[in-house]
Amino acid sequence: MSTAKSDFKRITTNSVLTMKQEGEKISMLTAYDYTLAKIIDHAGIDIILVGDSASNVMAGHETTLPITLDQMIYHASSVVRAAQRSLVVVDLPFGSYQGDSKNALKSSIRIMKESGAHAIKLEGGHEVIASVQRILTAGIPVMGHLGLTPQSIYKFGTYTVRAKEEEEAEKLMKDAHALEDAGCFALVLEKIPRALAKRVAESLSIPVIGIGAGPDVDGQVLVLHDMLGMTHEFSPRFLRRYLSLFEEITGAVKSYVSDVKSNDFPNKNESYGG
Ligand code: KIV
């Protein structure tokens, strides 16, 4: 099943720290539903992220902003029911934590209590430190997220590579250390230059998981529907597609339509009573 060097019964926040310390890369993928979560858990994924990318992938919104806390809890509880080995991390959605650490704690408690997830993730640096600290007082593990932070898309205006300039790179480095010092157990770095991601991963003790951040970090995360080729409009440089399910599913559905129209389906063996 898994090709992991360390054979963890259930991946915990401690297991991912051990993986970093032992030089074993951490694998993470998104999932939003029971069926796909069951497959990727069985295949040996270390962390399942119930990302707020569900807003785009599941609901067809242009950004991650519209998804609600109730909707995230619905997706998370479906994934938790499927995950036997993986660590399940859930995104705090836009509007459920920004600018108010009490609200951040309340939202995190709802996610943990109502979905059974194991940790939460939130976007941002110094501006979320008070929230990270308050969430940790309830014993809830927190994953940070820096670089391209899609919940702030309207502040930046584009999905281009972040922290290319020295000033922004230094700010990101400071934020990464602030998140580690506040007690985050891991950090996602999205769409930043490879050299900067390497510097961050080398200077932090906690695992750094990259998406579009190059290979010199402690693990990788992709959106499952993108790596399976179910989505096909979205083709950033960092994305490796392992299947072409858009084409595969289109072909299968076309065959089904044709079989139904021509009365080829169902045949004798697919019918009851001879
Ligand atoms: O919501 C999401 O899918 C994410 C990943 C891109 C890291 O935050």
Coordinates of C-alpha atoms and ligand atoms in Angstrom, one line a residue:
M1 CA 0.0 0.0 0.0
S2 CA 2.1 2.9 1.2
T3 CA 5.7 3.4 0.1
A4 CA 6.4 5.4 3.2
K5 CA 9.7 4.6 5.0
S6 CA 8.0 5.1 8.4
D7 CA 5.0 2.9 8.9
F8 CA 2.7 5.0 11.0
K9 CA -0.6 3.5 12.1
R10 CA -2.3 6.9 12.1
I11 CA -0.4 9.9 10.9
T12 CA -0.3 12.6 13.6
T13 CA 1.2 16.0 13.8
N14 CA 4.2 14.3 15.5
S15 CA 4.6 11.8 12.7
V16 CA 5.0 14.6 10.1
L17 CA 7.6 16.3 12.3
T18 CA 9.4 12.9 12.6
M19 CA 9.3 12.6 8.8
K20 CA 11.0 16.0 8.4
Q21 CA 13.6 15.1 11.0
E22 CA 14.3 11.8 9.2
G23 CA 14.3 13.3 5.7
E24 CA 11.1 11.5 4.5
K25 CA 9.0 13.7 2.2
I26 CA 5.4 14.3 3.3
S27 CA 2.6 13.7 0.7
M28 CA -0.6 15.7 0.9
L29 CA -3.6 16.0 -1.4
T30 CA -7.0 17.7 -1.1
A31 CA -10.2 15.7 -0.9
Y32 CA -13.7 17.0 -0.2
D33 CA -15.8 13.8 -0.3
Y34 CA -16.0 10.3 1.2
T35 CA -15.3 8.2 -2.0
L36 CA -12.1 10.0 -3.2
A37 CA -10.9 10.4 0.4
K38 CA -11.2 6.6 0.9
I39 CA -9.1 6.0 -2.3
I40 CA -6.3 8.4 -1.4
D41 CA -6.2 7.2 2.2
H42 CA -6.0 3.6 1.0
A43 CA -3.2 4.6 -1.5
G44 CA -1.1 5.8 1.4
I45 CA -1.4 9.6 1.4
D46 CA 0.0 11.2 4.6
I47 CA -2.2 14.2 4.9
I48 CA -5.7 14.9 3.4
L49 CA -6.4 18.6 3.2
V50 CA -10.1 19.5 3.1
G51 CA -9.2 22.7 1.3
D52 CA -11.4 25.7 0.7
S53 CA -10.5 25.1 -2.9
A54 CA -13.8 23.0 -2.6
S55 CA -15.3 26.4 -3.3
N56 CA -13.8 26.3 -6.8
V57 CA -13.7 22.5 -7.4
M58 CA -16.9 21.3 -5.8
A59 CA -19.2 24.4 -6.1
G60 CA -17.8 26.1 -9.3
H61 CA -17.1 29.5 -7.7
E62 CA -14.4 31.7 -9.2
T63 CA -12.7 32.2 -5.8
T64 CA -12.4 30.5 -2.4
L65 CA -14.3 33.3 -0.7
P66 CA -17.9 32.1 -0.9
I67 CA -17.6 28.8 0.8
T68 CA -19.1 28.8 4.3
L69 CA -18.1 27.2 7.6
D70 CA -21.1 24.9 7.5
Q71 CA -20.1 23.8 4.0
M72 CA -16.5 23.1 5.1
I73 CA -17.8 21.0 8.0
Y74 CA -20.0 19.0 5.6
H75 CA -17.0 18.2 3.3
A76 CA -14.7 17.6 6.3
S77 CA -17.0 15.1 8.0
S78 CA -17.4 13.1 4.8
V79 CA -13.6 12.9 4.5
V80 CA -13.0 12.0 8.1
R81 CA -15.4 9.1 7.8
A82 CA -13.1 7.7 5.0
A83 CA -9.7 8.4 6.5
Q84 CA -8.2 5.5 8.5
R85 CA -4.6 6.4 8.3
S86 CA -4.2 10.0 7.0
L87 CA -4.1 13.2 9.1
V88 CA -7.1 15.3 8.1
V89 CA -6.5 19.0 8.0
V90 CA -9.4 21.4 7.3
D91 CA -9.2 25.0 6.0
L92 CA -10.8 27.7 8.0
P93 CA -12.9 29.5 5.4
F94 CA -12.8 33.2 4.5
G95 CA -14.7 35.2 7.1
S96 CA -14.5 32.6 9.9
Y97 CA -11.2 33.9 11.5
Q98 CA -9.8 37.1 10.0
G99 CA -9.4 40.0 12.5
D100 CA -10.9 38.2 15.4
S101 CA -9.1 35.5 17.4
K102 CA -12.2 34.6 19.4
N103 CA -14.1 33.9 16.2
A104 CA -11.1 31.9 14.9
L105 CA -11.2 29.7 18.0
K106 CA -15.0 29.3 17.8
S107 CA -14.8 28.3 14.1
S108 CA -11.9 25.9 14.8
I109 CA -13.8 24.2 17.6
R110 CA -16.9 23.8 15.4
I111 CA -14.7 22.1 12.7
M112 CA -13.1 19.7 15.2
K113 CA -16.3 18.9 17.1
E114 CA -18.7 18.6 14.2
S115 CA -16.4 16.9 11.6
G116 CA -13.9 14.9 13.7
A117 CA -11.0 16.4 11.8
H118 CA -7.5 16.4 13.3
A119 CA -6.2 20.0 12.6
I120 CA -7.1 23.2 10.9
K121 CA -5.2 25.4 8.4
L122 CA -5.4 29.2 8.1
E123 CA -3.9 31.7 5.7
G124 CA -1.6 34.7 6.7
G125 CA 1.4 35.7 8.7
H126 CA 1.7 38.3 11.5
E127 CA -2.0 39.3 11.2
V128 CA -3.1 35.8 12.3
I129 CA -0.6 35.1 15.1
A130 CA -3.1 36.0 17.9
S131 CA -5.6 33.6 16.3
V132 CA -3.0 30.8 16.1
Q133 CA -2.2 31.2 19.7
R134 CA -5.8 31.3 20.8
I135 CA -6.7 28.2 18.7
L136 CA -3.8 26.3 20.3
T137 CA -5.1 27.0 23.8
A138 CA -7.9 24.6 22.9
G139 CA -5.3 22.0 21.9
I140 CA -6.2 22.3 18.2
P141 CA -3.2 21.8 15.9
V142 CA -2.7 24.6 13.4
M143 CA -1.1 24.6 9.9
G144 CA -0.1 27.9 8.5
H145 CA -0.2 29.0 4.8
L146 CA 2.0 31.7 3.2
G147 CA 2.9 32.9 -0.3
L148 CA -0.1 32.9 -2.6
T149 CA -3.0 33.0 -0.2
P150 CA -6.2 32.7 -2.3
Q151 CA -8.4 34.2 0.3
S152 CA -6.6 37.5 -0.3
I153 CA -7.0 37.4 -4.1
Y154 CA -8.7 40.8 -4.2
K155 CA -5.9 42.4 -2.3
F156 CA -3.2 41.1 -4.8
G157 CA -5.4 41.0 -7.9
T158 CA -3.6 38.1 -9.6
Y159 CA -2.6 34.4 -9.0
T160 CA 1.1 35.1 -10.1
V161 CA 4.2 33.9 -8.2
R162 CA 4.6 35.7 -4.8
A163 CA 7.7 37.0 -3.0
K164 CA 9.9 37.5 -6.0
E165 CA 11.1 40.8 -4.7
E166 CA 13.6 40.9 -1.7
E167 CA 11.3 42.9 0.5
E168 CA 8.3 40.5 0.2
A169 CA 10.7 37.5 0.5
E170 CA 12.0 38.9 3.8
K171 CA 8.5 39.5 5.1
L172 CA 7.5 36.0 4.2
M173 CA 10.6 34.6 6.0
K174 CA 9.6 36.7 9.1
D175 CA 6.0 35.5 8.9
A176 CA 7.1 31.9 8.6
H177 CA 9.2 32.2 11.8
A178 CA 6.4 34.0 13.6
L179 CA 4.0 31.1 12.7
E180 CA 6.5 28.5 13.9
D181 CA 7.1 30.5 17.2
A182 CA 3.3 30.8 17.7
G183 CA 3.1 27.0 17.6
C184 CA 2.0 25.9 14.1
F185 CA 2.9 22.3 13.5
A186 CA 3.5 22.7 9.7
L187 CA 3.4 25.4 7.0
V188 CA 2.2 25.4 3.4
L189 CA 4.1 27.6 1.0
E190 CA 2.2 28.3 -2.2
K191 CA 3.7 29.6 -5.5
I192 CA 6.9 31.2 -4.4
P193 CA 10.4 30.9 -5.9
R194 CA 12.2 27.6 -5.3
A195 CA 15.3 29.3 -3.6
L196 CA 13.1 31.1 -1.1
A197 CA 11.1 28.0 -0.3
K198 CA 14.4 26.1 0.3
R199 CA 15.6 28.8 2.7
V200 CA 12.4 28.8 4.6
A201 CA 12.3 24.9 4.9
E202 CA 16.0 24.9 6.0
S203 CA 15.5 27.5 8.7
L204 CA 12.3 26.1 10.3
S205 CA 12.1 23.0 12.5
I206 CA 8.4 22.4 11.5
P207 CA 7.6 20.7 8.1
V208 CA 7.2 23.0 5.1
I209 CA 4.8 21.6 2.4
G210 CA 5.0 23.2 -1.0
I211 CA 2.6 23.8 -3.9
G212 CA 4.5 25.5 -6.7
A213 CA 7.4 26.0 -4.3
G214 CA 9.9 23.6 -5.9
P215 CA 11.4 20.4 -4.6
D216 CA 13.6 21.6 -1.7
V217 CA 10.8 21.6 0.9
D218 CA 9.6 18.8 3.3
G219 CA 6.6 17.7 1.3
Q220 CA 4.2 18.5 -1.6
V221 CA 0.5 19.2 -1.9
L222 CA -1.7 19.3 -5.0
V223 CA -5.4 19.7 -5.6
L224 CA -6.6 16.1 -6.3
H225 CA -9.0 17.0 -9.1
D226 CA -6.1 18.9 -10.9
M227 CA -3.5 16.0 -10.5
L228 CA -6.1 13.5 -11.7
G229 CA -6.8 15.7 -14.8
M230 CA -10.5 16.1 -13.9
T231 CA -10.1 19.9 -14.3
H232 CA -8.5 20.9 -17.6
E233 CA -8.8 24.7 -17.9
F234 CA -6.2 25.1 -15.1
S235 CA -2.6 24.4 -16.2
P236 CA 0.0 26.1 -14.0
R237 CA 3.7 25.2 -14.5
F238 CA 3.8 23.4 -11.1
L239 CA 1.0 21.0 -11.8
R240 CA 1.8 17.4 -12.8
R241 CA -1.2 15.5 -14.1
Y242 CA -1.1 11.8 -13.3
L243 CA -4.3 11.0 -15.3
S244 CA -6.5 12.6 -17.9
L245 CA -9.8 11.9 -16.3
F246 CA -11.6 14.8 -18.1
E247 CA -11.1 13.0 -21.4
E248 CA -11.6 9.5 -19.9
I249 CA -14.9 10.4 -18.2
T250 CA -16.1 12.2 -21.3
G251 CA -15.3 9.1 -23.4
A252 CA -17.1 6.8 -20.9
V253 CA -20.2 9.1 -20.8
K254 CA -20.3 9.4 -24.6
S255 CA -20.3 5.6 -24.9
Y256 CA -23.0 5.3 -22.3
V257 CA -25.2 7.8 -24.1
S258 CA -24.7 6.0 -27.4
D259 CA -25.4 2.6 -25.8
V260 CA -28.7 3.9 -24.3
K261 CA -29.8 5.6 -27.5
S262 CA -29.1 2.5 -29.6
N263 CA -30.7 0.2 -27.0
D264 CA -27.4 -1.7 -26.7
F265 CA -27.6 -1.1 -22.9
P266 CA -28.9 -3.0 -20.9
N267 CA -28.4 -6.3 -22.7
K268 CA -29.8 -9.7 -21.7
N269 CA -27.1 -10.3 -19.0
E270 CA -27.7 -6.9 -17.5
S271 CA -31.5 -7.5 -17.1
Y272 CA -33.4 -9.7 -14.5
G273 CA -35.6 -12.6 -15.4
G274 CA -34.1 -13.8 -18.7
Ligands
KIV1 O1 -7.5 25.0 -0.5 C1 -6.5 24.4 -1.0 O2 -6.7 23.5 -1.8 C2 -5.2 24.7 -0.5 C3 -4.1 24.1 -1.2 C4 -3.9 24.7 -2.5 C5 -2.8 24.2 -0.4 O3 -5.1 25.5 0.4

